[in-house]
Every structure is written in structure tokens, then in C-alpha cells.
Amino acid sequence: MTGDRDNATDRAGTPRPSPLTGHIQRQLQRIRAADRRRPAVWDGLLTTFWILFAVLDVSSHGWRTVAIDPSVSPRLVLLLSAAFSAPLLWRRSHPLAVLLFMTPFALVNIWTGAVIQAAFLQEIVVFNIALRLPLRTLALSGGIVLAPLAIGSAHFPQHWNQLFVPHLYAFVLASLFGIVFRTRKEYTEALVDRANRLELERDQQAQLAAVAERTRIAREMHDIIGHNLSVITGLADGGAYAAAKSPERAAQALDAIGTTSRQALAELRRLLGVLRDPPDRADRTPQPTLDDMDTLLTGARTAGLPVRLSSRGTPPAVPPTAGRQLTVYRVVQEALTNTLKHGGGRSALAAEVTLTYRPNELEAVITDNGTPAPGAAAPDGTGQGITGMRERASLYDGTVETGRPTGTGWRVRLRLPLEDSPS
């Protein structure tokens, strides 16, 4: 029992066809593929087969065994046989026209009493109508096929059961077969179309995920490297200025440069490790939070930027999520980096960070008193850094506003909801 069950299903539990069924399916697929490649060849073969069959029926006088009037001229019988078989060549391209062409010959066939079996070839055309044309056309074809039979039954009332009933059954069976094949074909096409759309959506989702991941990596790299390089640049400038007058201050600047560089390398190495190493081997050092704000401001002060931190309101009993805290940290970091880069180098350059806690919102305002140096471009809100701040805030339905409200200095205002909104 177990062996039979293993043969009937694969490892995923999906039923597998028997060898005979699989062989038949493969052969049918080959026939369909050959028909799609050369439909005219198959139409010609089928038409030739039925023409030969009709000619053989006439030459062997087999039609006389079922004819109502066996004395009908063989030439007329041959003409009727050709009229029922030859038009099958166009049964797929113009099935309704072919059926209309056969109708007068069907009436002659019944009226003369020949009743040749080739008249059943009309059902092949009916099958193609049911397969390809609307159902109302199929209903019309029923009238076209049955009308000559009704007339013939009226002409030979004693033979109506022989004339009308077999063709009625044949028409119903051909129609049902056509509808079944059509339903299966449309269902298969729908499955193929759905599979193609799902594959396309999967590729699009993969592309969108890749773009989002590249954007996230670029944002992290910009925040880590940009801030630390700005601090290092400030320290290097201060050290070069102090080297001539106070070698001790220059040595302190060099020491701070080394410390900042090592911190930047450690953060960069951690980020690259997450991208390169498997999840179980990646460094899981926590991302910065609001508790690390003092360390961030200390680095800015070491680079020569006096920064004052103030807090308003009452922090919530449940701290904001790690992602929100990281967003506030990175926005403050980027704002201070822009101050170091674009503050104009004035001796009294200073910045202030204000955190305001409201019942459902955390607001961070970073302001400075810097003035762009002559010829230097001030942040205009379209750079990578400010774009990254807005992208981070939008992840939590927050907003970032930047500008120069008083003509001098620069202000960055972050508003971040403490809870997810319905959107």
C-alpha cells in the first residue's frame, strides 16, 4: 500500500499521472503543438480523409443500406458526399459559412431519400461553432441543421424517426463536446494568463524590493560616512590651525580624528557585515537610539561645533519604537552634519537641538546660526541628506521641514507620530 501511494504522489504530496495517462497527455500535447505550427496541414489531412471515406461509401454502394430510396443516382450521391466533405477545409476559419453552404445539399439529401451518412459531417462544423463562436450562433446553427431534417420528416413521415432523431442526438453531442472543450481551453488560458501576471508581479515586487533596499543602504551609508567625515574634516581644520600655536591642541585633534575614524570604520564594517554575512553570523549590534544622543553631540562638539540639547514635555511611559528613535537620531545627525559642512566656518557657529514630547507626537528641532560662505551653496532641500531625512520620517508617517526662517541660520523640524496611524 505504501509503495503504491509513493508511486501515485510525489514528495510534495501532489498526485502524479499514471504512465499510460502521462503518455497520452504527451502525445496530445505533441498533436496540439503540430496543429498550432501547421494548421493548414491538419485541415488538409482531415478533409482528405473524409473525402476518401465519402468516395469509398459511394463506390461500395454502402449508402444504399440506409437509403430510403436506393434508386437515387450515384452521381448525385457523389456530389452530395463531396459537398459535405470538401468544405471541411474551412471549418475553423468560417464555420457558419460552411454550415450554410451545406444546408441546401442536406435538404436535397433528405428530400431525394438518399440519406447518405456523410451528412453527419455537419456535426464537425457544429463542434467548431460551439468551440469558437458565441452561444447564440450555436443556437442559430441548430436551426440550420434541423430545418432540412424537419422538412424531410414531413416528406417521409413514416421514416421521421430514422431521419430526425439520430441527427438531433448528434447535434446535441457535438454541441456539448464543443462547449466542454471551449470551457477547458478558456480555463487553461485563464490559468496561463494568471501565472504570467503573477510572475510579472513577482518580478516587479523583487525589483521594487531591490530598489527600496538600495535606497535604505544608500541612506545608511550617507548618514554614517557623511557625518563622520564632516567631523573629521572639522577636526583636521582645527588641528591645522592650532598646529602652529598650540601643538598640544593639534595632538588632541589628531587623537579625536583617529577615534572618529575608528568609530566610522566600525559602523561601516557592521553595515557591510549585515549585507555580506548570513543572518546567523551578522553583527547584531543595536542601532543608535535617543540614549546615544549625548555621544552624537559630543562628537559634534569635538569637531568644533557647540551644541546644546534641551528637552520639553514629558517622555512617554513606553519609549518610542527603535525605528522611531533611530529616525530621530539620524535626522539630528544629518542636521548637525549639514551645519558643519554649510555653516560658513564662522567662529561663533553654534547649534541647538530641542526635543519636544507631546501626547501623540515627538518633535525634534535642530537650529544653527550659520551663514553660508560666499560662493558656497546652502542646503536647498533636494540633496541626498535632506531627501534621506524625509524618507526616514515618511516610514512612520512623519514630516521633515527645512529652511532658513529668519534669513540667517538653518532649521530642521522633524515631527514624528508616536503611534502608527490608520494609513
Coordinates of C-alpha atoms in Angstrom, one line a residue:
M1 CA 0.0 0.0 0.0
T2 CA 2.8 2.4 0.9
G3 CA 4.7 1.7 -2.3
D4 CA 1.5 2.3 -4.4
R5 CA 0.9 5.6 -2.6
D6 CA 4.5 6.7 -3.2
N7 CA 4.1 5.9 -6.9
A8 CA 0.9 7.9 -7.1
T9 CA 2.2 11.1 -5.4
D10 CA 5.5 13.0 -5.4
R11 CA 7.4 14.2 -2.4
A12 CA 5.3 17.3 -2.2
G13 CA 2.1 15.2 -2.0
T14 CA 1.0 16.2 -5.5
P15 CA -0.8 13.4 -7.4
R16 CA 1.2 12.1 -10.4
P17 CA -0.5 10.7 -13.5
S18 CA -0.1 7.0 -14.3
P19 CA 2.4 6.1 -17.0
L20 CA -0.4 5.4 -19.5
T21 CA -2.1 8.8 -18.8
G22 CA 1.2 10.6 -18.9
H23 CA 2.0 9.0 -22.3
I24 CA -1.5 10.0 -23.7
Q25 CA -1.0 13.6 -22.4
R26 CA 2.4 13.9 -24.0
Q27 CA 1.0 12.6 -27.3
L28 CA -1.9 15.1 -27.2
Q29 CA 0.5 17.9 -26.5
R30 CA 2.6 17.0 -29.5
I31 CA -0.5 16.9 -31.7
R32 CA -1.7 20.3 -30.5
A33 CA 1.8 21.7 -31.0
A34 CA 1.9 20.4 -34.5
D35 CA -1.6 21.7 -35.2
R36 CA -0.5 25.2 -34.0
R37 CA 2.6 25.2 -36.1
R38 CA 0.9 24.0 -39.3
P39 CA -2.9 24.2 -39.1
A40 CA -3.4 24.1 -42.9
V41 CA -1.7 20.6 -43.0
W42 CA -4.1 19.2 -40.4
D43 CA -7.1 20.7 -42.1
G44 CA -6.0 19.3 -45.4
L45 CA -5.4 15.8 -43.9
L46 CA -8.8 15.8 -42.2
T47 CA -10.6 17.0 -45.3
T48 CA -8.8 14.4 -47.5
F49 CA -9.7 11.6 -45.1
W50 CA -13.4 12.4 -45.2
I51 CA -13.5 12.9 -49.0
L52 CA -11.9 9.4 -49.4
F53 CA -14.4 8.0 -46.9
A54 CA -17.3 9.5 -48.8
V55 CA -16.0 8.3 -52.2
L56 CA -15.5 4.8 -50.7
D57 CA -19.0 4.8 -49.4
V58 CA -20.4 5.7 -52.8
S59 CA -18.2 3.2 -54.7
S60 CA -19.1 0.3 -52.4
H61 CA -22.8 1.2 -52.5
G62 CA -22.8 1.2 -48.7
W63 CA -25.2 4.2 -48.7
R64 CA -27.9 2.0 -50.2
T65 CA -28.2 0.0 -47.0
V66 CA -29.7 3.0 -45.1
A67 CA -31.2 4.9 -48.0
I68 CA -35.0 5.4 -48.2
D69 CA -34.8 5.4 -52.0
P70 CA -31.8 3.2 -53.2
S71 CA -32.5 4.2 -56.8
V72 CA -31.0 7.6 -56.4
S73 CA -28.3 8.4 -59.0
P74 CA -24.8 7.5 -57.8
R75 CA -23.6 10.8 -59.4
L76 CA -25.9 12.8 -57.2
V77 CA -24.8 10.8 -54.2
L78 CA -21.1 11.5 -55.1
L79 CA -21.9 15.2 -55.5
L80 CA -23.7 15.3 -52.1
S81 CA -20.7 13.5 -50.5
A82 CA -18.2 15.9 -51.9
A83 CA -20.4 18.9 -50.8
F84 CA -20.5 17.6 -47.2
S85 CA -16.7 16.7 -47.0
A86 CA -14.8 19.2 -49.1
P87 CA -15.9 22.4 -47.2
L88 CA -14.4 21.0 -44.0
L89 CA -11.2 22.6 -45.1
W90 CA -12.6 25.9 -43.9
R91 CA -14.4 24.6 -40.9
R92 CA -12.2 26.5 -38.4
S93 CA -11.9 29.8 -40.3
H94 CA -15.5 30.2 -41.5
P95 CA -17.6 27.5 -39.7
L96 CA -21.0 29.3 -40.0
A97 CA -20.5 29.9 -43.7
V98 CA -19.5 26.3 -44.3
L99 CA -22.7 25.1 -42.5
L100 CA -24.9 27.4 -44.6
F101 CA -23.2 26.1 -47.7
M102 CA -24.1 22.5 -46.6
T103 CA -27.7 23.3 -45.9
P104 CA -29.2 23.1 -49.4
F105 CA -27.3 19.8 -50.0
A106 CA -28.7 18.5 -46.7
L107 CA -32.2 19.3 -47.9
V108 CA -31.6 17.6 -51.3
N109 CA -30.1 14.6 -49.4
I110 CA -33.3 14.2 -47.3
W111 CA -35.8 15.1 -50.0
T112 CA -34.4 12.6 -52.5
G113 CA -34.3 9.8 -49.9
A114 CA -30.5 9.2 -50.4
V115 CA -29.9 9.8 -46.7
I116 CA -26.1 9.4 -47.0
Q117 CA -24.0 9.1 -43.8
A118 CA -21.8 12.0 -45.0
A119 CA -24.5 14.4 -43.8
F120 CA -23.2 13.7 -40.2
L121 CA -20.1 15.7 -41.2
Q122 CA -22.2 18.8 -40.4
E123 CA -21.7 18.0 -36.7
I124 CA -17.9 18.6 -37.1
V125 CA -18.8 22.1 -38.2
V126 CA -21.2 22.4 -35.3
F127 CA -18.4 21.4 -33.0
N128 CA -16.2 24.2 -34.3
I129 CA -19.0 26.7 -33.9
A130 CA -19.5 25.7 -30.3
L131 CA -15.8 25.9 -29.8
R132 CA -15.2 29.3 -31.3
L133 CA -18.4 31.3 -31.8
P134 CA -20.9 32.8 -29.3
L135 CA -23.7 30.6 -28.0
R136 CA -26.3 32.4 -29.9
T137 CA -24.5 31.4 -33.1
L138 CA -24.7 27.8 -31.8
A139 CA -28.4 28.1 -31.4
L140 CA -28.7 29.5 -34.9
S141 CA -26.7 26.6 -36.2
G142 CA -29.2 24.2 -34.5
G143 CA -31.9 25.7 -36.6
I144 CA -29.8 25.5 -39.8
V145 CA -29.1 21.8 -39.2
L146 CA -32.6 20.7 -38.0
A147 CA -34.6 22.7 -40.5
P148 CA -33.9 20.3 -43.5
L149 CA -34.5 17.3 -41.3
A150 CA -37.9 18.6 -40.3
I151 CA -38.8 19.2 -43.9
G152 CA -37.6 15.7 -44.8
S153 CA -39.5 14.2 -41.9
A154 CA -42.6 15.9 -43.3
H155 CA -41.9 14.4 -46.7
F156 CA -41.3 10.9 -45.4
P157 CA -43.4 10.9 -42.2
Q158 CA -43.1 7.1 -41.8
H159 CA -39.3 7.5 -41.6
W160 CA -39.2 10.6 -39.3
N161 CA -37.6 8.5 -36.5
Q162 CA -34.7 7.5 -38.9
L163 CA -34.3 10.9 -40.3
F164 CA -34.7 13.4 -37.4
V165 CA -33.7 11.7 -34.1
P166 CA -30.1 10.5 -35.0
H167 CA -29.2 13.9 -36.3
L168 CA -30.7 15.6 -33.2
Y169 CA -28.7 13.4 -30.9
A170 CA -25.5 14.0 -33.0
F171 CA -26.1 17.8 -32.9
V172 CA -26.5 17.8 -29.1
L173 CA -23.4 15.6 -28.6
A174 CA -21.3 17.8 -30.9
S175 CA -22.5 21.0 -29.2
L176 CA -21.7 19.5 -25.7
F177 CA -18.3 18.4 -26.8
G178 CA -17.6 21.8 -28.3
I179 CA -18.7 23.6 -25.1
V180 CA -16.7 21.3 -22.9
F181 CA -13.5 21.8 -25.0
R182 CA -14.1 25.5 -25.1
T183 CA -14.6 25.7 -21.3
R184 CA -11.4 23.8 -20.7
K185 CA -9.5 25.9 -23.2
E186 CA -10.7 29.2 -21.7
Y187 CA -9.9 27.9 -18.2
T188 CA -6.4 26.8 -19.3
E189 CA -5.8 30.2 -20.9
A190 CA -7.0 32.0 -17.8
L191 CA -4.6 29.9 -15.7
V192 CA -1.7 30.7 -18.0
D193 CA -2.6 34.4 -18.0
R194 CA -2.8 34.4 -14.2
A195 CA 0.5 32.6 -13.9
N196 CA 2.1 35.2 -16.3
R197 CA 0.6 38.1 -14.3
L198 CA 1.8 36.6 -11.0
E199 CA 5.3 36.1 -12.5
L200 CA 5.3 39.7 -13.7
E201 CA 4.1 40.9 -10.3
R202 CA 6.7 38.8 -8.6
D203 CA 9.4 40.3 -10.8
Q204 CA 8.1 43.8 -10.2
Q205 CA 7.9 43.2 -6.4
A206 CA 11.5 41.9 -6.5
Q207 CA 12.6 45.0 -8.4
L208 CA 10.8 47.3 -6.0
A209 CA 12.3 45.5 -3.0
A210 CA 15.7 45.8 -4.6
V211 CA 15.3 49.5 -5.2
A212 CA 14.0 50.0 -1.7
E213 CA 16.9 48.1 -0.2
R214 CA 19.4 50.0 -2.3
T215 CA 17.8 53.3 -1.1
R216 CA 18.0 52.1 2.5
I217 CA 21.6 51.1 2.2
A218 CA 22.5 54.4 0.5
R219 CA 20.7 56.3 3.3
E220 CA 22.6 54.4 6.0
M221 CA 25.9 54.8 4.2
H222 CA 25.3 58.5 3.7
D223 CA 24.4 59.1 7.4
I224 CA 27.3 57.1 8.7
I225 CA 30.1 58.2 6.4
G226 CA 28.9 61.7 5.8
H227 CA 28.6 62.6 9.4
N228 CA 31.9 61.1 10.5
L229 CA 33.8 62.6 7.5
S230 CA 32.3 66.0 8.4
V231 CA 33.5 65.6 12.0
I232 CA 36.9 64.5 10.8
T233 CA 37.1 67.5 8.4
G234 CA 36.3 69.9 11.2
L235 CA 38.9 68.3 13.4
A236 CA 41.5 68.4 10.7
D237 CA 40.9 72.1 10.0
G238 CA 41.1 72.9 13.7
G239 CA 44.2 70.9 14.1
A240 CA 45.9 72.6 11.2
Y241 CA 45.0 76.0 12.7
A242 CA 46.3 75.0 16.1
A243 CA 49.4 73.3 15.0
A244 CA 51.5 76.5 14.8
K245 CA 50.3 78.0 18.1
S246 CA 49.4 75.0 20.3
P247 CA 50.9 71.7 19.4
E248 CA 49.0 70.1 22.3
R249 CA 45.7 71.1 20.8
A250 CA 46.8 69.7 17.4
A251 CA 47.7 66.4 19.1
Q252 CA 44.2 66.3 20.7
A253 CA 42.7 67.0 17.3
L254 CA 44.6 64.1 15.7
D255 CA 43.6 61.8 18.5
A256 CA 40.0 62.8 18.0
I257 CA 40.4 62.2 14.3
G258 CA 41.7 58.7 15.0
T259 CA 38.8 57.9 17.4
T260 CA 36.2 59.2 15.0
S261 CA 37.7 57.3 12.1
R262 CA 37.7 54.1 14.1
Q263 CA 34.1 54.6 15.0
A264 CA 33.2 55.2 11.4
L265 CA 35.0 52.1 10.3
A266 CA 33.3 50.0 13.0
E267 CA 29.9 51.2 11.9
L268 CA 30.7 50.7 8.2
R269 CA 32.1 47.3 8.9
R270 CA 28.9 46.4 10.8
L271 CA 26.7 47.6 8.0
L272 CA 28.7 45.7 5.3
G273 CA 28.7 42.6 7.5
V274 CA 24.9 42.6 7.6
L275 CA 24.9 42.7 3.8
R276 CA 27.6 40.1 3.3
D277 CA 27.2 37.6 6.1
P278 CA 24.4 35.1 6.7
P279 CA 21.7 36.2 9.2
D280 CA 23.1 33.9 11.9
R281 CA 26.6 35.3 11.6
A282 CA 25.8 39.0 11.1
D283 CA 26.8 41.5 13.7
R284 CA 23.7 42.3 15.8
T285 CA 24.9 45.5 17.5
P286 CA 21.8 47.6 18.3
Q287 CA 21.2 50.7 16.2
P288 CA 21.6 54.1 17.9
T289 CA 18.7 55.3 20.0
L290 CA 17.8 58.5 21.9
D291 CA 20.0 57.3 24.7
D292 CA 23.0 57.7 22.3
M293 CA 22.2 61.4 21.6
D294 CA 24.8 62.6 24.1
T295 CA 27.6 60.6 22.3
L296 CA 26.5 62.1 19.0
L297 CA 26.6 65.7 20.3
T298 CA 29.9 65.1 22.0
G299 CA 31.4 64.1 18.6
A300 CA 30.0 67.3 17.1
R301 CA 31.4 69.4 19.9
T302 CA 34.8 67.7 19.4
A303 CA 34.7 68.8 15.8
G304 CA 34.3 72.4 17.0
L305 CA 30.5 72.8 16.9
P306 CA 29.0 73.9 20.2
V307 CA 25.7 72.1 20.6
R308 CA 23.1 72.5 23.3
L309 CA 20.4 69.8 23.9
S310 CA 17.1 70.7 25.6
S311 CA 14.0 68.7 26.2
R312 CA 10.4 69.8 26.7
G313 CA 7.4 67.9 27.8
T314 CA 7.2 64.5 29.5
P315 CA 8.6 61.5 27.7
P316 CA 6.0 58.7 27.3
A317 CA 6.0 55.8 29.8
V318 CA 6.6 53.4 26.9
P319 CA 9.6 54.6 24.9
P320 CA 9.1 55.1 21.1
T321 CA 9.9 52.1 19.0
A322 CA 13.5 51.5 18.0
G323 CA 12.8 52.6 14.4
R324 CA 11.4 55.9 15.5
Q325 CA 14.3 56.5 17.9
L326 CA 16.7 55.7 15.1
T327 CA 14.9 58.1 12.8
V328 CA 15.2 61.0 15.3
Y329 CA 18.9 60.1 15.8
R330 CA 19.7 60.1 12.1
V331 CA 17.8 63.3 11.4
V332 CA 19.7 65.1 14.2
Q333 CA 23.0 63.6 12.9
E334 CA 22.3 64.8 9.4
A335 CA 21.3 68.3 10.5
L336 CA 24.5 68.7 12.5
T337 CA 26.5 67.3 9.6
N338 CA 24.9 70.0 7.3
T339 CA 25.8 72.7 9.9
L340 CA 29.4 71.6 9.9
K341 CA 29.5 71.5 6.1
H342 CA 27.5 74.6 5.2
G343 CA 27.7 76.7 8.3
G344 CA 30.2 79.1 6.8
G345 CA 33.0 78.4 9.2
R346 CA 32.2 81.5 11.5
S347 CA 33.9 81.4 14.9
A348 CA 30.6 81.8 16.8
L349 CA 28.9 78.9 14.9
A350 CA 26.6 77.0 17.3
A351 CA 23.6 74.7 17.1
E352 CA 20.7 73.7 19.3
V353 CA 18.7 70.5 19.5
T354 CA 15.3 70.7 21.1
L355 CA 13.2 67.5 21.7
T356 CA 9.5 68.2 22.5
Y357 CA 7.3 65.4 23.7
R358 CA 3.6 65.7 23.1
P359 CA 0.9 63.1 23.9
N360 CA 1.0 61.6 20.4
E361 CA 4.0 63.2 18.8
L362 CA 7.7 63.7 19.2
E363 CA 9.1 66.8 17.6
A364 CA 12.8 67.5 17.1
V365 CA 14.0 70.9 16.1
I366 CA 17.7 71.5 15.1
T367 CA 18.7 75.1 14.5
D368 CA 22.0 76.8 13.9
N369 CA 23.2 80.3 13.4
G370 CA 25.4 79.6 10.5
T371 CA 25.8 81.7 7.3
P372 CA 26.8 80.2 4.0
A373 CA 30.3 81.2 2.9
P374 CA 30.5 83.4 -0.1
G375 CA 30.0 81.3 -3.2
A376 CA 29.0 78.2 -1.2
A377 CA 25.7 76.5 -1.9
A378 CA 23.4 76.2 1.1
P379 CA 21.2 73.2 1.5
D380 CA 18.2 73.6 -0.7
G381 CA 16.2 70.5 0.4
T382 CA 17.0 68.5 -2.7
G383 CA 20.3 66.9 -1.5
Q384 CA 20.8 63.3 -0.6
G385 CA 20.9 64.1 3.1
I386 CA 17.6 66.0 3.3
T387 CA 16.0 63.5 1.0
G388 CA 17.1 60.7 3.3
M389 CA 15.7 62.5 6.3
R390 CA 12.3 62.9 4.6
E391 CA 12.3 59.2 3.5
R392 CA 13.1 58.1 7.1
A393 CA 10.3 60.3 8.5
S394 CA 7.8 59.1 5.9
L395 CA 8.3 55.5 7.0
Y396 CA 6.5 56.4 10.2
D397 CA 4.0 59.0 8.8
G398 CA 6.3 61.8 9.9
T399 CA 7.3 65.0 8.2
V400 CA 10.6 67.0 7.9
E401 CA 10.6 70.7 7.3
T402 CA 13.8 72.6 6.4
G403 CA 14.5 76.2 5.7
R404 CA 16.0 79.5 6.8
P405 CA 13.2 81.1 8.8
T406 CA 15.0 84.3 9.8
G407 CA 17.3 84.9 6.9
T408 CA 20.3 83.5 8.8
G409 CA 20.8 80.1 10.3
W410 CA 19.2 76.9 9.3
R411 CA 16.4 75.0 10.9
V412 CA 15.3 71.3 10.5
R413 CA 12.0 70.3 12.1
L414 CA 11.0 66.7 12.5
R415 CA 7.5 65.7 13.5
L416 CA 7.1 62.0 14.2
P417 CA 3.9 60.3 15.5
L418 CA 4.5 58.0 18.5
E419 CA 1.9 55.5 17.2
D420 CA 1.1 54.1 13.8
S421 CA -1.7 55.9 12.0
P422 CA -4.5 54.0 10.2
S423 CA -2.8 54.9 6.9

